[in-house]
PDB file of C-alpha atoms in Angstrom:
ATOM      1  CA  UNK A  14     -28.952  11.182  -3.359  1.00 97.00           C
ATOM      2  CA  UNK A  15     -26.066  13.290  -2.480  1.00 98.00           C
ATOM      3  CA  UNK A  16     -24.411  11.681   0.513  1.00 98.00           C
ATOM      4  CA  UNK A  17     -22.268  13.296   3.252  1.00 98.00           C
ATOM      5  CA  UNK A  18     -20.461  11.424   5.774  1.00 98.00           C
ATOM      6  CA  UNK A  19     -19.998  12.665   9.805  1.00 98.00           C
ATOM      7  CA  UNK A  20     -18.402  10.641  12.626  1.00 97.00           C
ATOM      8  CA  UNK A  21     -17.581  10.852  15.845  1.00 97.00           C
ATOM      9  CA  UNK A  22     -16.167   8.344  18.434  1.00 97.00           C
ATOM     10  CA  UNK A  23     -18.777   5.526  18.316  1.00 97.00           C
ATOM     11  CA  UNK A  24     -21.626   6.654  15.162  1.00 97.00           C
ATOM     12  CA  UNK A  25     -20.801   7.203  11.437  1.00 98.00           C
ATOM     13  CA  UNK A  26     -24.057   9.257  10.061  1.00 98.00           C
ATOM     14  CA  UNK A  27     -24.728   8.999   6.059  1.00 98.00           C
ATOM     15  CA  UNK A  28     -27.215  11.939   5.766  1.00 98.00           C
ATOM     16  CA  UNK A  29     -28.230  11.273   2.218  1.00 98.00           C
ATOM     17  CA  UNK A  30     -30.301  14.642  -0.080  1.00 98.00           C
ATOM     18  CA  UNK A  31     -32.180  13.816  -2.823  1.00 98.00           C
ATOM     19  CA  UNK A  32     -31.045  15.019  -6.162  1.00 97.00           C
ATOM     20  CA  UNK A  33     -34.317  14.318  -8.082  1.00 97.00           C
ATOM     21  CA  UNK A  34     -37.272  17.039  -8.398  1.00 96.00           C
ATOM     22  CA  UNK A  35     -39.774  14.963  -7.786  1.00 96.00           C
ATOM     23  CA  UNK A  36     -38.128  13.173  -4.772  1.00 96.00           C
ATOM     24  CA  UNK A  37     -37.181  16.564  -2.881  1.00 97.00           C
ATOM     25  CA  UNK A  38     -41.109  17.689  -3.235  1.00 97.00           C
ATOM     26  CA  UNK A  39     -41.016  15.403  -0.186  1.00 97.00           C
ATOM     27  CA  UNK A  40     -38.082  13.963   1.441  1.00 98.00           C
ATOM     28  CA  UNK A  41     -35.876  16.738   2.806  1.00 98.00           C
ATOM     29  CA  UNK A  42     -33.617  14.176   3.917  1.00 98.00           C
ATOM     30  CA  UNK A  43     -32.448  10.836   5.403  1.00 98.00           C
ATOM     31  CA  UNK A  44     -30.435  10.125   8.115  1.00 98.00           C
ATOM     32  CA  UNK A  45     -28.878   6.863   8.280  1.00 98.00           C
ATOM     33  CA  UNK A  46     -26.781   5.808  11.682  1.00 98.00           C
ATOM     34  CA  UNK A  47     -23.900   3.513  11.635  1.00 98.00           C
ATOM     35  CA  UNK A  48     -22.677   1.359  15.288  1.00 96.00           C
ATOM     36  CA  UNK A  49     -18.698   2.053  14.726  1.00 96.00           C
ATOM     37  CA  UNK A  50     -18.591  -1.586  16.972  1.00 94.00           C
ATOM     38  CA  UNK A  51     -19.808  -3.666  13.969  1.00 93.00           C
ATOM     39  CA  UNK A  52     -21.168  -0.805  11.446  1.00 94.00           C
ATOM     40  CA  UNK A  53     -24.861  -1.893  11.684  1.00 95.00           C
ATOM     41  CA  UNK A  54     -27.462   0.460  11.345  1.00 97.00           C
ATOM     42  CA  UNK A  55     -28.956   1.523  14.896  1.00 97.00           C
ATOM     43  CA  UNK A  56     -31.318   4.603  13.260  1.00 98.00           C
ATOM     44  CA  UNK A  57     -32.955   5.079  10.612  1.00 98.00           C
ATOM     45  CA  UNK A  58     -35.036   8.877  10.333  1.00 98.00           C
ATOM     46  CA  UNK A  59     -36.753   9.925   7.139  1.00 98.00           C
ATOM     47  CA  UNK A  60     -37.095  13.726   7.548  1.00 98.00           C
ATOM     48  CA  UNK A  61     -39.820  15.200   5.253  1.00 98.00           C
ATOM     49  CA  UNK A  62     -40.525  18.204   3.469  1.00 97.00           C
ATOM     50  CA  UNK A  63     -43.949  19.130   5.364  1.00 97.00           C
ATOM     51  CA  UNK A  64     -42.114  18.239   8.595  1.00 97.00           C
ATOM     52  CA  UNK A  65     -43.572  14.939   9.810  1.00 98.00           C
ATOM     53  CA  UNK A  66     -40.581  12.075  10.022  1.00 98.00           C
ATOM     54  CA  UNK A  67     -40.106   8.962   9.991  1.00 98.00           C
ATOM     55  CA  UNK A  68     -37.870   7.658  13.052  1.00 98.00           C
ATOM     56  CA  UNK A  69     -36.701   3.902  13.305  1.00 98.00           C
ATOM     57  CA  UNK A  70     -34.104   3.032  16.073  1.00 97.00           C
ATOM     58  CA  UNK A  71     -32.953  -0.816  15.494  1.00 96.00           C
ATOM     59  CA  UNK A  72     -32.582  -2.787  18.939  1.00 93.00           C
ATOM     60  CA  UNK A  73     -31.668  -6.346  20.036  1.00 92.00           C
ATOM     61  CA  UNK A  74     -29.440  -6.963  17.003  1.00 92.00           C
ATOM     62  CA  UNK A  75     -29.017 -10.536  16.248  1.00 89.00           C
ATOM     63  CA  UNK A  76     -27.221 -11.064  13.029  1.00 87.00           C
ATOM     64  CA  UNK A  77     -27.147 -13.813  10.659  1.00 88.00           C
ATOM     65  CA  UNK A  78     -29.987 -15.790  12.401  1.00 90.00           C
ATOM     66  CA  UNK A  79     -30.726 -18.357  11.082  1.00 92.00           C
ATOM     67  CA  UNK A  80     -34.829 -18.180   9.726  1.00 88.00           C
ATOM     68  CA  UNK A  81     -37.026 -21.235   9.232  1.00 87.00           C
ATOM     69  CA  UNK A  82     -38.194 -21.153   5.395  1.00 87.00           C
ATOM     70  CA  UNK A  83     -41.670 -21.866   6.721  1.00 84.00           C
ATOM     71  CA  UNK A  84     -41.624 -18.494   8.140  1.00 84.00           C
ATOM     72  CA  UNK A  85     -41.516 -17.403   4.347  1.00 85.00           C
ATOM     73  CA  UNK A  86     -44.940 -19.216   2.798  1.00 81.00           C
ATOM     74  CA  UNK A  87     -47.747 -17.312   1.965  1.00 79.00           C
ATOM     75  CA  UNK A  88     -50.808 -19.754   3.228  1.00 70.00           C
TER      76      UNK A  88
END
């Protein structure tokens, strides 16, 4: 990926452009938004060449929370 960075007073935006031909066939770009308060990811967008996209917004973030190991057990 070729990565470009943009920023304003609230966010840093990283734009990732695919460089490999097999990836360029499907992915136009990936946009990752970082909140300047704590530099956690606040939004992720993957734009496809077809015009489809995936848009994920992160809210109510709780970094470094302890998790019970039992939630990772497969029954």
